[in-house]
mmCIF file of C-alpha atoms and ligand atoms in Angstrom:
data_model
loop_
_atom_site.group_PDB
_atom_site.id
_atom_site.type_symbol
_atom_site.label_atom_id
_atom_site.label_comp_id
_atom_site.label_asym_id
_atom_site.label_seq_id
_atom_site.Cartn_x
_atom_site.Cartn_y
_atom_site.Cartn_z
ATOM 1 C CA MET A 18 -22.953 -11.816 1.836
ATOM 2 C CA LYS A 19 -20.444 -9.901 2.763
ATOM 3 C CA ASN A 20 -20.872 -5.881 2.461
ATOM 4 C CA PHE A 21 -18.736 -4.788 -0.179
ATOM 5 C CA LYS A 22 -19.766 -1.294 -0.028
ATOM 6 C CA LYS A 23 -18.874 -0.935 3.803
ATOM 7 C CA GLU A 24 -14.804 -2.910 2.980
ATOM 8 C CA LYS A 25 -11.997 -0.506 4.037
ATOM 9 C CA THR A 26 -8.552 -0.654 2.680
ATOM 10 C CA LEU A 27 -4.846 0.909 4.385
ATOM 11 C CA ILE A 28 -3.059 3.056 2.045
ATOM 12 C CA ILE A 29 0.293 4.769 3.224
ATOM 13 C CA ILE A 30 2.243 7.310 1.037
ATOM 14 C CA LYS A 31 5.607 6.138 1.114
ATOM 15 C CA PRO A 32 8.756 8.348 1.562
ATOM 16 C CA ASP A 33 9.450 9.267 -2.202
ATOM 17 C CA GLY A 34 5.837 9.680 -2.194
ATOM 18 C CA ILE A 35 6.024 12.717 0.017
ATOM 19 C CA GLN A 36 9.964 13.979 -0.889
ATOM 20 C CA ARG A 37 8.674 13.700 -4.637
ATOM 21 C CA SER A 38 5.581 16.130 -3.842
ATOM 22 C CA LEU A 39 3.117 13.689 -4.816
ATOM 23 C CA ILE A 40 0.992 13.839 -2.109
ATOM 24 C CA GLY A 41 -1.914 15.777 -3.695
ATOM 25 C CA GLU A 42 -1.993 13.767 -7.235
ATOM 26 C CA ILE A 43 -1.991 10.045 -4.978
ATOM 27 C CA ILE A 44 -4.772 11.277 -2.903
ATOM 28 C CA LYS A 45 -6.407 12.593 -6.162
ATOM 29 C CA ARG A 46 -6.364 9.356 -7.654
ATOM 30 C CA TYR A 47 -7.934 7.445 -4.989
ATOM 31 C CA GLU A 48 -10.315 10.455 -4.744
ATOM 32 C CA ARG A 49 -11.736 10.538 -7.735
ATOM 33 C CA SER A 50 -13.029 6.320 -8.079
ATOM 34 C CA GLY A 51 -15.855 7.214 -5.545
ATOM 35 C CA LEU A 52 -14.038 5.385 -2.430
ATOM 36 C CA LYS A 53 -14.466 7.413 1.075
ATOM 37 C CA LEU A 54 -11.403 8.422 3.285
ATOM 38 C CA ILE A 55 -12.301 7.524 6.332
ATOM 39 C CA ALA A 56 -8.840 8.499 8.408
ATOM 40 C CA LEU A 57 -5.425 9.823 7.772
ATOM 41 C CA LYS A 58 -2.593 10.917 9.227
ATOM 42 C CA MET A 59 1.107 12.168 9.046
ATOM 43 C CA LEU A 60 3.554 10.529 10.818
ATOM 44 C CA VAL A 61 6.706 9.206 11.026
ATOM 45 C CA PRO A 62 7.165 5.351 11.298
ATOM 46 C CA ASP A 63 9.874 3.630 13.675
ATOM 47 C CA LYS A 64 11.270 0.356 13.736
ATOM 48 C CA ASN A 65 8.897 -1.127 15.859
ATOM 49 C CA LEU A 66 5.897 -0.020 13.873
ATOM 50 C CA THR A 67 7.202 -0.924 9.855
ATOM 51 C CA GLN A 68 8.507 -4.310 11.010
ATOM 52 C CA LYS A 69 5.167 -4.593 12.277
ATOM 53 C CA HIS A 70 3.132 -3.726 8.844
ATOM 54 C CA TYR A 71 5.307 -6.263 7.361
ATOM 55 C CA LEU A 72 4.694 -8.667 9.806
ATOM 56 C CA ILE A 73 1.277 -9.089 9.577
ATOM 57 C CA ASP A 74 1.064 -11.146 7.421
ATOM 58 C CA PRO A 75 2.934 -14.245 8.710
ATOM 59 C CA GLN A 76 3.793 -15.676 5.362
ATOM 60 C CA TRP A 77 4.988 -12.702 4.062
ATOM 61 C CA LYS A 78 9.073 -13.182 5.216
ATOM 62 C CA GLN A 79 8.578 -16.244 3.317
ATOM 63 C CA LYS A 80 6.917 -15.650 0.706
ATOM 64 C CA THR A 81 8.704 -11.730 0.133
ATOM 65 C CA GLY A 82 12.197 -14.132 0.666
ATOM 66 C CA GLN A 83 11.813 -16.400 -2.045
ATOM 67 C CA ASN A 84 10.620 -13.745 -4.260
ATOM 68 C CA THR A 85 13.248 -11.542 -4.480
ATOM 69 C CA ILE A 86 15.182 -14.501 -4.319
ATOM 70 C CA ASN A 87 13.767 -15.353 -7.738
ATOM 71 C CA ALA A 88 14.187 -11.923 -8.720
ATOM 72 C CA TYR A 89 17.727 -11.534 -7.767
ATOM 73 C CA ARG A 90 17.647 -14.998 -10.477
ATOM 74 C CA SER A 91 16.071 -13.103 -12.925
ATOM 75 C CA HIS A 92 18.514 -10.919 -13.264
ATOM 76 C CA ASN A 93 21.209 -13.178 -13.182
ATOM 77 C CA GLU A 94 22.860 -12.079 -9.824
ATOM 78 C CA THR A 95 23.443 -14.329 -6.653
ATOM 79 C CA PRO A 96 20.857 -13.286 -3.784
ATOM 80 C CA PRO A 97 22.768 -12.768 -0.531
ATOM 81 C CA PHE A 98 21.203 -15.496 0.682
ATOM 82 C CA SER A 99 19.483 -18.540 -0.604
ATOM 83 C CA ASP A 100 17.269 -19.276 3.034
ATOM 84 C CA PRO A 101 13.754 -17.443 2.057
ATOM 85 C CA THR A 102 13.385 -16.563 5.986
ATOM 86 C CA LYS A 103 16.649 -14.591 5.903
ATOM 87 C CA MET A 104 16.327 -13.116 2.315
ATOM 88 C CA GLY A 105 13.121 -11.703 4.226
ATOM 89 C CA ASN A 106 14.759 -10.687 7.034
ATOM 90 C CA PHE A 107 17.098 -8.781 5.096
ATOM 91 C CA ILE A 108 13.996 -7.225 3.100
ATOM 92 C CA LEU A 109 12.452 -6.360 5.916
ATOM 93 C CA ASP A 110 16.046 -4.841 7.171
ATOM 94 C CA LYS A 111 16.232 -2.267 3.433
ATOM 95 C CA LEU A 112 12.056 -1.796 4.424
ATOM 96 C CA VAL A 113 12.656 -0.414 7.766
ATOM 97 C CA LYS A 114 15.604 2.611 6.554
ATOM 98 C CA TYR A 115 13.039 3.199 3.908
ATOM 99 C CA PHE A 116 9.746 3.991 6.127
ATOM 100 C CA THR A 117 12.000 5.587 8.595
ATOM 101 C CA CYS A 118 13.781 8.013 7.255
ATOM 102 C CA SER A 119 11.129 10.652 6.094
ATOM 103 C CA PRO A 120 6.613 11.470 7.585
ATOM 104 C CA VAL A 121 5.082 9.239 5.816
ATOM 105 C CA ILE A 122 1.041 9.972 4.866
ATOM 106 C CA VAL A 123 -1.300 7.196 6.067
ATOM 107 C CA MET A 124 -4.975 6.670 5.302
ATOM 108 C CA ALA A 125 -8.049 4.451 5.493
ATOM 109 C CA TRP A 126 -10.304 4.237 2.397
ATOM 110 C CA GLN A 127 -13.800 2.719 2.424
ATOM 111 C CA GLY A 128 -16.540 1.632 -0.211
ATOM 112 C CA MET A 129 -17.249 -1.525 -2.866
ATOM 113 C CA HIS A 130 -14.016 -3.896 -3.170
ATOM 114 C CA ALA A 131 -12.139 -0.701 -1.507
ATOM 115 C CA VAL A 132 -9.003 -3.620 -1.570
ATOM 116 C CA GLU A 133 -9.229 -4.590 -5.166
ATOM 117 C CA ILE A 134 -9.514 -1.345 -6.491
ATOM 118 C CA VAL A 135 -7.266 0.649 -4.840
ATOM 119 C CA ARG A 136 -4.707 -1.766 -6.246
ATOM 120 C CA LYS A 137 -5.650 -1.735 -9.433
ATOM 121 C CA ILE A 138 -5.582 2.555 -9.728
ATOM 122 C CA THR A 139 -1.970 1.462 -7.485
ATOM 123 C CA GLY A 140 -0.523 -0.906 -9.953
ATOM 124 C CA GLY A 141 1.787 -3.898 -9.692
ATOM 125 C CA THR A 142 4.549 -3.987 -7.111
ATOM 126 C CA GLU A 143 7.891 -3.170 -9.236
ATOM 127 C CA PRO A 144 7.655 -0.080 -10.942
ATOM 128 C CA LYS A 145 9.503 -0.874 -13.807
ATOM 129 C CA SER A 146 6.554 -3.127 -15.179
ATOM 130 C CA SER A 147 3.465 -1.570 -13.220
ATOM 131 C CA ASP A 148 0.594 -0.758 -15.752
ATOM 132 C CA MET A 149 0.988 3.247 -17.061
ATOM 133 C CA GLY A 150 -2.026 4.724 -15.780
ATOM 134 C CA THR A 151 -1.640 3.782 -12.179
ATOM 135 C CA ILE A 152 0.209 5.558 -9.785
ATOM 136 C CA ARG A 153 3.470 3.106 -9.782
ATOM 137 C CA GLY A 154 3.266 3.298 -13.319
ATOM 138 C CA ASP A 155 2.758 7.072 -14.058
ATOM 139 C CA PHE A 156 5.316 8.812 -11.532
ATOM 140 C CA THR A 157 8.434 6.758 -11.034
ATOM 141 C CA ILE A 158 10.385 4.142 -12.470
ATOM 142 C CA ASP A 159 12.566 1.979 -10.348
ATOM 143 C CA SER A 160 13.639 -1.405 -10.635
ATOM 144 C CA TYR A 161 14.142 -5.120 -8.338
ATOM 145 C CA ALA A 162 17.312 -5.428 -10.450
ATOM 146 C CA ILE A 163 18.569 -1.733 -9.641
ATOM 147 C CA ALA A 164 17.347 -1.673 -6.252
ATOM 148 C CA ASP A 165 18.723 -4.869 -5.656
ATOM 149 C CA THR A 166 22.391 -3.936 -6.656
ATOM 150 C CA ASP A 167 22.027 -0.780 -4.517
ATOM 151 C CA LYS A 168 21.522 -2.548 -1.651
ATOM 152 C CA ARG A 169 17.628 -1.170 -0.832
ATOM 153 C CA ALA A 170 14.128 -1.409 -0.803
ATOM 154 C CA VAL A 171 12.415 -0.928 -4.026
ATOM 155 C CA ARG A 172 10.695 2.843 -3.913
ATOM 156 C CA ASN A 173 7.751 2.372 -5.199
ATOM 157 C CA LEU A 174 5.708 5.363 -3.370
ATOM 158 C CA VAL A 175 2.374 3.715 -2.145
ATOM 159 C CA HIS A 176 1.227 0.876 0.108
ATOM 160 C CA ALA A 177 -1.482 -0.282 -0.692
ATOM 161 C CA SER A 178 -3.466 -3.739 1.517
ATOM 162 C CA GLY A 179 -3.438 -7.151 -0.260
ATOM 163 C CA SER A 180 -6.644 -8.487 0.698
ATOM 164 C CA PRO A 181 -9.397 -7.305 3.148
ATOM 165 C CA GLU A 182 -8.029 -9.356 6.279
ATOM 166 C CA GLU A 183 -4.805 -7.714 5.937
ATOM 167 C CA ALA A 184 -6.687 -4.455 5.542
ATOM 168 C CA GLU A 185 -8.618 -4.794 8.885
ATOM 169 C CA ALA A 186 -5.322 -5.639 11.238
ATOM 170 C CA GLU A 187 -3.113 -2.799 8.798
ATOM 171 C CA ILE A 188 -6.019 -0.631 10.168
ATOM 172 C CA LYS A 189 -5.858 -1.719 13.478
ATOM 173 C CA LEU A 190 -2.173 -1.333 13.671
ATOM 174 C CA TRP A 191 -1.663 2.061 12.464
ATOM 175 C CA PHE A 192 -4.993 3.928 13.971
ATOM 176 C CA LYS A 193 -6.800 4.120 17.076
ATOM 177 C CA PRO A 194 -10.781 3.472 16.639
ATOM 178 C CA SER A 195 -11.772 7.005 17.491
ATOM 179 C CA GLU A 196 -9.569 8.154 13.857
ATOM 180 C CA ILE A 197 -11.979 6.133 12.021
ATOM 181 C CA LEU A 198 -14.958 8.792 10.953
ATOM 182 C CA ASN A 199 -18.225 7.000 10.140
ATOM 183 C CA TYR A 200 -19.580 9.794 7.815
ATOM 184 C CA ARG A 201 -22.102 9.559 4.387
ATOM 185 C CA LEU A 202 -20.368 11.104 1.592
ATOM 186 C CA LEU A 203 -23.220 12.229 -0.441
ATOM 187 C CA ASN A 204 -21.825 10.877 -3.397
ATOM 188 C CA GLU A 205 -22.971 7.213 -2.411
ATOM 189 C CA GLU A 206 -26.126 7.632 -3.391
ATOM 190 C CA ILE A 207 -25.426 7.729 -6.925
ATOM 191 C CA LEU A 208 -22.699 4.736 -6.278
ATOM 192 C CA TYR A 209 -24.792 2.448 -4.317
ATOM 193 C CA ASP A 210 -28.546 3.737 -4.351
ATOM 194 C CA VAL A 211 -30.962 1.294 -6.175
ATOM 195 C CA ASN A 212 -33.977 4.225 -5.609
ATOM 196 C CA LEU A 213 -32.849 7.553 -7.437
ATOM 197 C CA ASP A 214 -36.182 9.214 -7.388
ATOM 198 C CA GLY A 215 -35.064 12.399 -5.461
ATOM 199 C CA ILE A 216 -32.865 13.779 -8.285
ATOM 200 C CA LEU A 217 -35.000 15.234 -10.475
ATOM 201 C CA GLU A 218 -37.345 18.353 -9.248
HETATM 202 P P1 LIG B 323 2.875 -4.817 -2.387
HETATM 203 O O1 LIG B 323 1.566 -5.307 -1.814
HETATM 204 O O2 LIG B 323 2.661 -4.410 -3.986
HETATM 205 O O3 LIG B 323 3.575 -3.780 -1.516
HETATM 206 O O4 LIG B 323 4.159 -5.870 -2.517
HETATM 207 P P2 LIG B 323 4.604 -6.918 -1.394
HETATM 208 O O5 LIG B 323 3.630 -7.144 0.032
HETATM 209 O O6 LIG B 323 4.489 -8.111 -1.874
HETATM 210 O O7 LIG B 323 6.095 -6.579 -0.825
HETATM 211 C C1 LIG B 323 6.532 -5.408 -0.253
HETATM 212 C C2 LIG B 323 7.416 -4.765 -0.512
HETATM 213 O O8 LIG B 323 8.443 -5.724 -0.450
HETATM 214 C C3 LIG B 323 7.815 -4.127 -1.323
HETATM 215 O O9 LIG B 323 6.743 -3.162 -1.565
HETATM 216 C C4 LIG B 323 9.069 -4.170 -2.257
HETATM 217 O O10 LIG B 323 9.800 -2.976 -1.441
HETATM 218 C C5 LIG B 323 9.482 -5.724 -1.414
HETATM 219 N N1 LIG B 323 9.228 -6.683 -1.995
HETATM 220 C C6 LIG B 323 8.650 -7.743 -2.470
HETATM 221 N N2 LIG B 323 9.101 -8.400 -3.483
HETATM 222 C C7 LIG B 323 10.130 -8.157 -4.053
HETATM 223 C C8 LIG B 323 10.777 -8.725 -4.700
HETATM 224 O O11 LIG B 323 11.199 -9.364 -5.265
HETATM 225 N N3 LIG B 323 12.163 -8.134 -4.775
HETATM 226 C C9 LIG B 323 12.755 -6.656 -3.709
HETATM 227 N N4 LIG B 323 13.883 -6.460 -3.881
HETATM 228 N N5 LIG B 323 11.808 -6.542 -2.999
HETATM 229 C C10 LIG B 323 10.578 -6.972 -3.028
HETATM 230 MG MG1 LIG B 324 1.987 -6.216 0.699
#
């Protein structure tokens, strides 16, 4: 069985997270879950890095393009493109503009079911409908309808890997192996150890 306790995921605090002074608030939510921070840096991404990040999943353009076309139609607007790949390119352009406008913070986190737990803390992609109690539900208000009308990317504060495979590829893209730290967090004993013999004096 896969070692779920060592699962890794990538989180990016996007430009709106930085510009809205939510860095501490966002990191706090992931940190208090019990997951372990194993890499962190602040940088201004360029176009090439942003495109590579989204195109790690070869289906991304097609899938996101189709979802976006459906979203336009659901708010009774005509999508600028009816071809999913062309629509995917259009969204990617908006994401490049968004990602390259400010520093971002990139982090790798590790622990039990890290990908799923981080997605749960992050909330659904569209802030308007993401659950209260999640980062996207609590701290922002954007919608696909308004983002599409204004021809910009939806401002949803963070990126979080969608699967362990996606996480592995994303971590490789954003970090050198030497930037990923291997260390023990004392919390891990109460989170994971079968024997709890050493606590009582
Ligand atoms: P995430 O993993 O929750 O960030 O969502 P995805 O990987 O599905 O999409 C990546 C990014 O593409 C999102 O953060 C949005 O900026 C954009 N996106 C995805 N789906 C849609 C959509 O239906 N409409 C619009 N306008 N943008 C979308
Ligand atoms: Mg995604």
